[in-house]
């Protein structure tokens, strides 16, 4: 990834631009209309993906919807994400976004995943099979405090 004078790669600059567009699109929109717009943006972001990115994003969406329906789907830097009271809790970073080898499922600091002094907050996922799905379901439940 080539960097420019600002120190950010083109992909990073594009993500920042996308986040600014997300914020502009929500300006003046509140309540149910805002949640509906954010939900649709999340679905559109998932729909635009291909390959492993799409498979992982689609399964993550189902898992979060079933295990933590209180989380609100939205986009965050163009990533499909799920927020608790406006704060992103879990997100998918598609491999295609930064030309990496695998999509990553990440958890923000508000996720209740703490285990002692050291715990993982992101997971590489080439696909979601039955075993991984069960692990993700447990992580989502733990992240929201269930």
N, CA, C and O atoms as a DFTB+ gen file, in Angstrom:
584 C
 N C O
     1  1       0.835      -1.175       0.000
     2  2       0.000       0.000       0.000
     3  2       0.880       1.238       0.000
     4  3       1.657       1.466       0.927
     5  1       0.751       2.001      -1.011
     6  2       1.547       3.209      -1.132
     7  2       1.042       4.280      -0.172
     8  3      -0.162       4.492      -0.029
     9  1       1.992       4.950       0.482
    10  2       1.637       6.049       1.374
    11  2       1.825       7.358       0.637
    12  3       2.619       7.442      -0.300
    13  1       1.102       8.369       1.053
    14  2       1.293       9.688       0.490
    15  2       1.925      10.577       1.552
    16  3       2.360      10.075       2.587
    17  1       1.985      11.871       1.324
    18  2       2.644      12.795       2.248
    19  2       2.014      12.817       3.631
    20  3       2.695      13.133       4.606
    21  1       0.718      12.485       3.744
    22  2       0.050      12.508       5.045
    23  2       0.424      11.305       5.904
    24  3       0.137      11.294       7.101
    25  1       1.057      10.293       5.318
    26  2       1.413       9.090       6.063
    27  2       0.355       8.013       5.989
    28  3       0.571       6.902       6.472
    29  1      -0.799       8.324       5.386
    30  2      -1.874       7.350       5.244
    31  2      -1.831       6.740       3.847
    32  3      -1.517       7.421       2.870
    33  1      -2.149       5.454       3.764
    34  2      -2.228       4.806       2.459
    35  2      -3.482       5.294       1.745
    36  3      -4.362       5.901       2.355
    37  1      -3.549       5.023       0.458
    38  2      -4.736       5.392      -0.315
    39  2      -5.975       4.695       0.245
    40  3      -7.047       5.294       0.317
    41  1      -5.829       3.428       0.641
    42  2      -6.962       2.685       1.208
    43  2      -7.421       3.309       2.520
    44  3      -8.621       3.404       2.780
    45  1      -6.469       3.733       3.345
    46  2      -6.830       4.381       4.613
    47  2      -7.522       5.720       4.363
    48  3      -8.505       6.050       5.026
    49  1      -7.010       6.478       3.415
    50  2      -7.656       7.761       3.081
    51  2      -9.059       7.541       2.538
    52  3      -9.972       8.306       2.849
    53  1      -9.237       6.500       1.727
    54  2     -10.562       6.192       1.189
    55  2     -11.521       5.808       2.317
    56  3     -12.690       6.193       2.294
    57  1     -11.034       5.054       3.299
    58  2     -11.879       4.673       4.440
    59  2     -12.279       5.901       5.250
    60  3     -13.424       6.007       5.689
    61  1     -11.349       6.827       5.449
    62  2     -11.678       8.050       6.181
    63  2     -12.706       8.881       5.421
    64  3     -13.616       9.457       6.016
    65  1     -12.553       8.935       4.124
    66  2     -13.515       9.668       3.294
    67  2     -14.890       9.009       3.381
    68  3     -15.911       9.691       3.474
    69  1     -14.903       7.695       3.349
    70  2     -16.159       6.969       3.447
    71  2     -16.825       7.235       4.802
    72  3     -18.044       7.395       4.869
    73  1     -16.038       7.283       5.875
    74  2     -16.600       7.565       7.214
    75  2     -17.190       8.970       7.248
    76  3     -18.258       9.172       7.825
    77  1     -16.526       9.930       6.650
    78  2     -17.059      11.295       6.600
    79  2     -18.385      11.321       5.840
    80  3     -19.311      12.029       6.236
    81  1     -18.480      10.559       4.758
    82  2     -19.732      10.473       3.992
    83  2     -20.838       9.836       4.821
    84  3     -21.992      10.260       4.753
    85  1     -20.483       8.803       5.617
    86  2     -21.469       8.172       6.493
    87  2     -22.028       9.189       7.485
    88  3     -23.236       9.246       7.714
    89  1     -21.147       9.984       8.065
    90  2     -21.581      10.985       9.041
    91  2     -22.442      12.064       8.396
    92  3     -23.443      12.488       8.974
    93  1     -22.057      12.511       7.199
    94  2     -22.868      13.514       6.484
    95  2     -24.250      12.974       6.155
    96  3     -25.237      13.705       6.245
    97  1     -24.334      11.703       5.774
    98  2     -25.618      11.097       5.405
    99  2     -26.564      11.017       6.605
   100  3     -27.781      10.977       6.425
   101  1     -26.025      10.994       7.813
   102  2     -26.855      10.887       9.013
   103  2     -27.200      12.242       9.623
   104  3     -27.998      12.321      10.557
   105  1     -26.604      13.298       9.101
   106  2     -26.833      14.634       9.664
   107  2     -28.311      14.995       9.574
   108  3     -28.911      14.954       8.500
   109  1     -28.880      15.347      10.708
   110  2     -30.276      15.758      10.762
   111  2     -31.275      14.614      10.780
   112  3     -32.476      14.859      10.896
   113  1     -30.817      13.373      10.670
   114  2     -31.707      12.215      10.691
   115  2     -31.631      11.602      12.084
   116  3     -30.543      11.355      12.603
   117  1     -32.792      11.360      12.684
   118  2     -32.807      10.837      14.048
   119  2     -33.773       9.686      14.201
   120  3     -34.585       9.404      13.319
   121  1     -33.666       9.025      15.347
   122  2     -34.612       7.992      15.729
   123  2     -34.696       6.837      14.764
   124  3     -33.691       6.350      14.246
   125  1     -35.946       6.404      14.531
   126  2     -36.188       5.226      13.692
   127  2     -35.703       5.433      12.265
   128  3     -35.218       4.493      11.636
   129  1     -35.829       6.651      11.745
   130  2     -35.368       6.927      10.378
   131  2     -33.859       6.737      10.274
   132  3     -33.364       6.206       9.280
   133  1     -33.129       7.171      11.299
   134  2     -31.674       7.018      11.306
   135  2     -31.299       5.536      11.386
   136  3     -30.432       5.071      10.647
   137  1     -31.956       4.798      12.285
   138  2     -31.661       3.366      12.408
   139  2     -31.962       2.625      11.106
   140  3     -31.203       1.741      10.706
   141  1     -33.062       2.980      10.446
   142  2     -33.421       2.335       9.178
   143  2     -32.389       2.642       8.096
   144  3     -31.999       1.756       7.336
   145  1     -31.952       3.881       8.030
   146  2     -30.949       4.267       7.036
   147  2     -29.630       3.542       7.297
   148  3     -28.985       3.069       6.362
   149  1     -29.231       3.456       8.566
   150  2     -27.989       2.770       8.920
   151  2     -28.093       1.268       8.636
   152  3     -27.144       0.649       8.154
   153  1     -29.262       0.695       8.945
   154  2     -29.490      -0.722       8.682
   155  2     -29.342      -1.009       7.183
   156  3     -28.678      -1.968       6.789
   157  1     -29.962      -0.175       6.362
   158  2     -29.882      -0.363       4.910
   159  2     -28.452      -0.185       4.415
   160  3     -28.016      -0.908       3.519
   161  1     -27.713       0.770       4.987
   162  2     -26.313       0.971       4.605
   163  2     -25.487      -0.276       4.923
   164  3     -24.600      -0.647       4.153
   165  1     -25.776      -0.922       6.055
   166  2     -25.076      -2.152       6.421
   167  2     -25.376      -3.257       5.414
   168  3     -24.467      -3.942       4.945
   169  1     -26.654      -3.424       5.085
   170  2     -27.028      -4.442       4.094
   171  2     -26.394      -4.160       2.739
   172  3     -25.927      -5.079       2.067
   173  1     -26.377      -2.892       2.337
   174  2     -25.752      -2.521       1.063
   175  2     -24.255      -2.820       1.074
   176  3     -23.704      -3.279       0.074
   177  1     -23.598      -2.557       2.206
   178  2     -22.164      -2.832       2.322
   179  2     -21.900      -4.330       2.202
   180  3     -20.947      -4.744       1.542
   181  1     -22.736      -5.132       2.834
   182  2     -22.586      -6.590       2.747
   183  2     -22.833      -7.056       1.315
   184  3     -22.087      -7.880       0.786
   185  1     -23.876      -6.527       0.699
   186  2     -24.243      -6.919      -0.666
   187  2     -23.136      -6.592      -1.670
   188  3     -22.983      -7.293      -2.670
   189  1     -22.371      -5.542      -1.411
   190  2     -21.308      -5.126      -2.330
   191  2     -20.068      -6.013      -2.239
   192  3     -19.191      -5.932      -3.100
   193  1     -19.983      -6.853      -1.217
   194  2     -18.813      -7.710      -1.024
   195  2     -18.879      -8.931      -1.935
   196  3     -19.925      -9.254      -2.498
   197  1     -17.739      -9.596      -2.065
   198  2     -17.659     -10.825      -2.855
   199  2     -16.840     -11.860      -2.088
   200  3     -16.169     -11.534      -1.109
   201  1     -16.901     -13.090      -2.538
   202  2     -16.061     -14.166      -2.015
   203  2     -16.176     -14.360      -0.513
   204  3     -17.262     -14.285       0.061
   205  1     -15.019     -14.616       0.117
   206  2     -14.988     -14.862       1.564
   207  2     -15.515     -13.669       2.342
   208  3     -16.180     -13.841       3.364
   209  1     -15.227     -12.457       1.870
   210  2     -15.741     -11.263       2.556
   211  2     -17.259     -11.333       2.689
   212  3     -17.810     -11.080       3.760
   213  1     -17.921     -11.675       1.601
   214  2     -19.388     -11.710       1.592
   215  2     -19.909     -12.854       2.459
   216  3     -20.844     -12.666       3.237
   217  1     -19.318     -14.021       2.331
   218  2     -19.777     -15.177       3.112
   219  2     -19.658     -14.893       4.598
   220  3     -20.591     -15.156       5.356
   221  1     -18.528     -14.364       5.020
   222  2     -18.316     -14.066       6.439
   223  2     -19.267     -12.958       6.893
   224  3     -19.865     -13.055       7.965
   225  1     -19.406     -11.924       6.096
   226  2     -20.289     -10.803       6.459
   227  2     -21.743     -11.251       6.579
   228  3     -22.439     -10.860       7.516
   229  1     -22.200     -12.066       5.636
   230  2     -23.591     -12.539       5.687
   231  2     -23.847     -13.382       6.930
   232  3     -24.864     -13.206       7.602
   233  1     -22.928     -14.298       7.238
   234  2     -23.112     -15.148       8.427
   235  2     -22.994     -14.323       9.700
   236  3     -23.758     -14.533      10.642
   237  1     -22.050     -13.389       9.746
   238  2     -21.917     -12.537      10.929
   239  2     -23.200     -11.750      11.148
   240  3     -23.647     -11.602      12.285
   241  1     -23.791     -11.247      10.084
   242  2     -25.030     -10.479      10.197
   243  2     -26.140     -11.336      10.822
   244  3     -26.856     -10.877      11.712
   245  1     -26.275     -12.564      10.359
   246  2     -27.292     -13.470      10.914
   247  2     -26.993     -13.763      12.387
   248  3     -27.892     -13.716      13.227
   249  1     -25.752     -14.060      12.689
   250  2     -25.365     -14.398      14.063
   251  2     -25.653     -13.230      15.009
   252  3     -26.253     -13.422      16.066
   253  1     -25.231     -12.031      14.636
   254  2     -25.465     -10.867      15.494
   255  2     -26.963     -10.617      15.630
   256  3     -27.442     -10.332      16.728
   257  1     -27.707     -10.721      14.536
   258  2     -29.155     -10.492      14.571
   259  2     -29.858     -11.462      15.506
   260  3     -30.823     -11.087      16.173
   261  1     -29.389     -12.703      15.564
   262  2     -30.019     -13.711      16.411
   263  2     -29.531     -13.659      17.853
   264  3     -30.325     -13.828      18.779
   265  1     -28.246     -13.427      18.054
   266  2     -27.677     -13.462      19.406
   267  2     -27.774     -12.125      20.147
   268  3     -27.843     -12.098      21.375
   269  1     -27.779     -11.035      19.408
   270  2     -27.809      -9.705      20.038
   271  2     -28.677      -8.763      19.216
   272  3     -28.175      -7.795      18.644
   273  1     -29.983      -9.042      19.153
   274  2     -30.865      -8.215      18.334
   275  2     -30.936      -6.761      18.800
   276  3     -31.425      -5.897      18.073
   277  1     -30.455      -6.498      19.995
   278  2     -30.432      -5.120      20.495
   279  2     -29.352      -4.262      19.839
   280  3     -29.383      -3.037      19.949
   281  1     -28.405      -4.896      19.160
   282  2     -27.368      -4.138      18.452
   283  2     -27.934      -3.601      17.143
   284  3     -28.712      -4.275      16.469
   285  1     -27.539      -2.396      16.796
   286  2     -28.021      -1.750      15.579
   287  2     -27.015      -1.914      14.448
   288  3     -25.872      -1.477      14.574
   289  1     -27.425      -2.542      13.336
   290  2     -26.551      -2.628      12.159
   291  2     -26.310      -1.232      11.580
   292  3     -27.210      -0.393      11.560
   293  1     -25.100      -1.000      11.118
   294  2     -24.727       0.263      10.494
   295  2     -23.436       0.038       9.728
   296  3     -22.945      -1.089       9.664
   297  1     -22.887       1.076       9.155
   298  2     -21.540       0.975       8.592
   299  2     -20.618       1.859       9.421
   300  3     -21.045       2.832      10.044
   301  1     -19.365       1.497       9.408
   302  2     -18.336       2.222      10.147
   303  2     -17.091       2.149       9.278
   304  3     -16.514       1.075       9.108
   305  1     -16.674       3.276       8.731
   306  2     -15.593       3.324       7.746
   307  2     -15.903       2.413       6.562
   308  3     -14.996       1.860       5.939
   309  1     -17.183       2.264       6.260
   310  2     -17.616       1.418       5.161
   311  2     -17.744      -0.045       5.518
   312  3     -18.169      -0.849       4.689
   313  1     -17.381      -0.409       6.753
   314  2     -17.454      -1.796       7.189
   315  2     -18.848      -2.098       7.727
   316  3     -19.445      -1.248       8.389
   317  1     -19.381      -3.293       7.458
   318  2     -20.587      -3.704       8.163
   319  2     -20.259      -3.766       9.656
   320  3     -19.262      -4.369      10.053
   321  1     -21.095      -3.146      10.470
   322  2     -20.820      -3.110      11.903
   323  2     -22.117      -3.118      12.688
   324  3     -23.202      -2.963      12.128
   325  1     -21.988      -3.301      13.990
   326  2     -23.141      -3.435      14.879
   327  2     -22.843      -2.640      16.137
   328  3     -21.816      -2.832      16.788
   329  1     -23.770      -1.738      16.469
   330  2     -23.526      -0.768      17.533
   331  2     -24.456      -0.973      18.719
   332  3     -25.598      -1.411      18.581
   333  1     -23.929      -0.643      19.875
   334  2     -24.678      -0.635      21.121
   335  2     -24.812       0.815      21.552
   336  3     -23.825       1.453      21.917
   337  1     -26.021       1.330      21.511
   338  2     -26.287       2.716      21.896
   339  2     -25.394       3.695      21.118
   340  3     -24.861       4.650      21.682
   341  1     -25.246       3.436      19.821
   342  2     -24.489       4.324      18.947
   343  2     -23.006       4.011      18.829
   344  3     -22.351       4.476      17.896
   345  1     -22.465       3.231      19.758
   346  2     -21.037       2.897      19.735
   347  2     -20.813       1.525      19.109
   348  3     -21.381       0.531      19.563
   349  1     -19.991       1.471      18.072
   350  2     -19.712       0.197      17.401
   351  2     -19.135      -0.778      18.412
   352  3     -18.217      -0.452      19.163
   353  1     -19.695      -1.983      18.415
   354  2     -19.233      -3.036      19.310
   355  2     -18.482      -4.111      18.530
   356  3     -17.426      -4.576      18.960
   357  1     -19.037      -4.508      17.366
   358  2     -18.406      -5.529      16.533
   359  2     -18.509      -5.094      15.068
   360  3     -19.485      -4.464      14.660
   361  1     -17.490      -5.441      14.292
   362  2     -17.473      -5.050      12.885
   363  2     -16.731      -6.090      12.065
   364  3     -15.978      -6.909      12.591
   365  1     -16.964      -6.034      10.768
   366  2     -16.226      -6.879       9.836
   367  2     -15.356      -5.976       8.976
   368  3     -15.856      -5.054       8.331
   369  1     -14.072      -6.238       8.967
   370  2     -13.166      -5.537       8.054
   371  2     -12.895      -6.468       6.880
   372  3     -12.154      -7.442       7.018
   373  1     -13.492      -6.177       5.726
   374  2     -13.297      -7.057       4.569
   375  2     -11.834      -7.072       4.106
   376  3     -11.144      -6.054       4.155
   377  1     -11.387      -8.224       3.665
   378  2     -10.029      -8.341       3.134
   379  2      -9.841      -7.406       1.940
   380  3      -8.769      -6.832       1.750
   381  1     -10.887      -7.264       1.147
   382  2     -10.796      -6.437      -0.056
   383  2     -10.577      -4.961       0.256
   384  3     -10.075      -4.222      -0.591
   385  1     -10.938      -4.529       1.438
   386  2     -10.826      -3.112       1.790
   387  2      -9.362      -2.663       1.830
   388  3      -9.031      -1.572       1.367
   389  1      -8.501      -3.498       2.378
   390  2      -7.087      -3.141       2.495
   391  2      -6.177      -4.156       1.813
   392  3      -4.979      -4.214       2.088
   393  1      -6.763      -4.959       0.915
   394  2      -6.010      -5.948       0.145
   395  2      -5.218      -6.887       1.065
   396  3      -4.025      -7.121       0.870
   397  1      -5.918      -7.412       2.066
   398  2      -5.306      -8.372       2.978
   399  2      -5.750      -9.772       2.599
   400  3      -6.580      -9.951       1.707
   401  1      -5.209     -10.736       3.263
   402  2      -5.446     -12.123       2.886
   403  2      -6.711     -12.718       3.479
   404  3      -7.143     -13.787       3.048
   405  1      -7.321     -12.047       4.467
   406  2      -8.524     -12.581       5.095
   407  2      -9.377     -11.458       5.683
   408  3      -8.852     -10.419       6.084
   409  1     -10.691     -11.670       5.732
   410  2     -11.542     -10.715       6.448
   411  2     -11.304     -10.862       7.956
   412  3     -10.913     -11.926       8.435
   413  1     -11.545      -9.794       8.676
   414  2     -11.334      -9.783      10.119
   415  2     -12.604      -9.366      10.832
   416  3     -13.236      -8.374      10.470
   417  1     -12.970     -10.128      11.845
   418  2     -14.075      -9.751      12.716
   419  2     -13.439      -9.110      13.941
   420  3     -12.645      -9.738      14.641
   421  1     -13.794      -7.859      14.192
   422  2     -13.181      -7.120      15.277
   423  2     -14.194      -6.666      16.308
   424  3     -15.365      -6.440      16.002
   425  1     -13.718      -6.538      17.535
   426  2     -14.531      -6.061      18.644
   427  2     -13.898      -4.798      19.202
   428  3     -12.679      -4.728      19.363
   429  1     -14.710      -3.814      19.492
   430  2     -14.255      -2.556      20.064
   431  2     -14.131      -2.686      21.578
   432  3     -14.506      -3.706      22.156
   433  1     -13.598      -1.634      22.220
   434  2     -13.319      -1.698      23.651
   435  2     -14.567      -1.827      24.518
   436  3     -14.461      -2.234      25.675
   437  1     -15.744      -1.494      23.997
   438  2     -16.969      -1.645      24.779
   439  2     -17.471      -3.085      24.816
   440  3     -18.404      -3.388      25.560
   441  1     -16.874      -3.974      24.033
   442  2     -17.232      -5.393      24.078
   443  2     -16.733      -5.982      25.394
   444  3     -15.597      -5.741      25.800
   445  1     -17.572      -6.737      26.039
   446  2     -17.240      -7.287      27.354
   447  2     -16.522      -8.627      27.225
   448  3     -16.998      -9.656      27.706
   449  1     -15.366      -8.589      26.565
   450  2     -14.599      -9.810      26.312
   451  2     -13.420      -9.984      27.265
   452  3     -12.658     -10.942      27.134
   453  1     -13.264      -9.087      28.202
   454  2     -12.117      -9.105      29.095
   455  2     -11.933     -10.459      29.791
   456  3     -12.872     -11.034      30.342
   457  1     -10.690     -10.943      29.742
   458  2     -10.302     -12.148      30.453
   459  2      -8.935     -11.867      31.047
   460  3      -7.925     -11.961      30.349
   461  1      -8.888     -11.526      32.315
   462  2      -7.610     -11.217      32.945
   463  2      -6.961      -9.988      32.338
   464  3      -7.614      -8.962      32.147
   465  1      -5.679     -10.092      32.037
   466  2      -4.920      -8.960      31.514
   467  2      -4.669      -9.039      30.016
   468  3      -4.034      -8.148      29.452
   469  1      -5.166     -10.113      29.348
   470  2      -4.812     -10.329      27.945
   471  2      -5.921     -11.117      27.262
   472  3      -6.266     -12.212      27.707
   473  1      -6.492     -10.564      26.169
   474  2      -7.537     -11.271      25.431
   475  2      -7.561     -10.780      23.995
   476  3      -7.186      -9.639      23.726
   477  1      -7.994     -11.618      23.076
   478  2      -8.068     -11.215      21.668
   479  2      -9.277     -10.309      21.419
   480  3     -10.311     -10.437      22.076
   481  1      -9.128      -9.397      20.465
   482  2     -10.232      -8.513      20.076
   483  2     -10.492      -8.545      18.579
   484  3     -11.403      -7.867      18.102
   485  1      -9.715      -9.315      17.827
   486  2     -10.007      -9.475      16.410
   487  2      -9.655     -10.896      15.979
   488  3      -8.764     -11.544      16.529
   489  1     -10.400     -11.348      14.965
   490  2     -10.300     -12.730      14.531
   491  2     -10.281     -12.785      13.010
   492  3     -11.155     -12.217      12.355
   493  1      -9.302     -13.457      12.456
   494  2      -9.270     -13.709      11.022
   495  2     -10.273     -14.821      10.727
   496  3     -10.375     -15.794      11.473
   497  1     -11.005     -14.663       9.635
   498  2     -12.018     -15.668       9.304
   499  2     -12.070     -15.858       7.792
   500  3     -12.555     -14.989       7.068
   501  1     -11.571     -16.989       7.322
   502  2     -11.635     -17.280       5.892
   503  2     -13.023     -17.745       5.485
   504  3     -13.422     -17.604       4.330
   505  1     -13.755     -18.302       6.445
   506  2     -15.129     -18.733       6.230
   507  2     -15.748     -18.952       7.606
   508  3     -15.048     -18.985       8.617
   509  1     -17.053     -19.097       7.628
   510  2     -17.726     -19.431       8.883
   511  2     -18.432     -20.761       8.691
   512  3     -19.471     -20.846       8.037
   513  1     -17.840     -21.804       9.279
   514  2     -18.466     -23.121       9.264
   515  2     -19.218     -23.303      10.584
   516  3     -19.292     -22.366      11.380
   517  1     -19.770     -24.477      10.828
   518  2     -20.574     -24.710      12.026
   519  2     -19.776     -24.487      13.314
   520  3     -20.283     -23.886      14.262
   521  1     -18.539     -24.966      13.350
   522  2     -17.714     -24.822      14.548
   523  2     -17.393     -23.350      14.827
   524  3     -17.504     -22.887      15.962
   525  1     -17.003     -22.634      13.795
   526  2     -16.688     -21.208      13.962
   527  2     -17.945     -20.429      14.315
   528  3     -17.896     -19.495      15.116
   529  1     -19.067     -20.807      13.724
   530  2     -20.324     -20.124      14.045
   531  2     -20.642     -20.236      15.532
   532  3     -21.053     -19.256      16.154
   533  1     -20.458     -21.409      16.100
   534  2     -20.740     -21.575      17.537
   535  2     -19.802     -20.716      18.381
   536  3     -20.225     -20.139      19.383
   537  1     -18.533     -20.626      17.986
   538  2     -17.576     -19.774      18.701
   539  2     -17.978     -18.309      18.590
   540  3     -17.924     -17.569      19.572
   541  1     -18.383     -17.892      17.391
   542  2     -18.811     -16.500      17.193
   543  2     -20.062     -16.177      17.995
   544  3     -20.170     -15.103      18.586
   545  1     -20.999     -17.104      18.014
   546  2     -22.217     -16.883      18.791
   547  2     -21.869     -16.660      20.263
   548  3     -22.419     -15.764      20.904
   549  1     -20.962     -17.469      20.792
   550  2     -20.545     -17.312      22.191
   551  2     -19.837     -15.963      22.398
   552  3     -20.075     -15.284      23.397
   553  1     -18.984     -15.587      21.471
   554  2     -18.293     -14.285      21.580
   555  2     -19.268     -13.111      21.546
   556  3     -19.134     -12.167      22.325
   557  1     -20.234     -13.167      20.657
   558  2     -21.221     -12.086      20.562
   559  2     -22.012     -11.988      21.867
   560  3     -22.211     -10.895      22.398
   561  1     -22.460     -13.133      22.376
   562  2     -23.210     -13.116      23.649
   563  2     -22.351     -12.530      24.771
   564  3     -22.826     -11.720      25.567
   565  1     -21.107     -12.939      24.826
   566  2     -20.210     -12.427      25.877
   567  2     -19.966     -10.934      25.673
   568  3     -19.948     -10.171      26.639
   569  1     -19.780     -10.516      24.429
   570  2     -19.485      -9.109      24.130
   571  2     -20.584      -8.178      24.607
   572  3     -20.310      -7.052      25.022
   573  1     -21.845      -8.645      24.549
   574  2     -22.963      -7.803      24.978
   575  2     -23.360      -8.079      26.437
   576  3     -24.310      -7.485      26.945
   577  1     -22.638      -8.971      27.099
   578  2     -22.890      -9.215      28.509
   579  2     -23.976     -10.227      28.809
   580  3     -24.614     -10.164      29.860
   581  1     -24.192     -11.173      27.884
   582  2     -25.201     -12.229      28.136
   583  2     -24.548     -13.463      28.684
   584  3     -25.229     -14.452      28.956
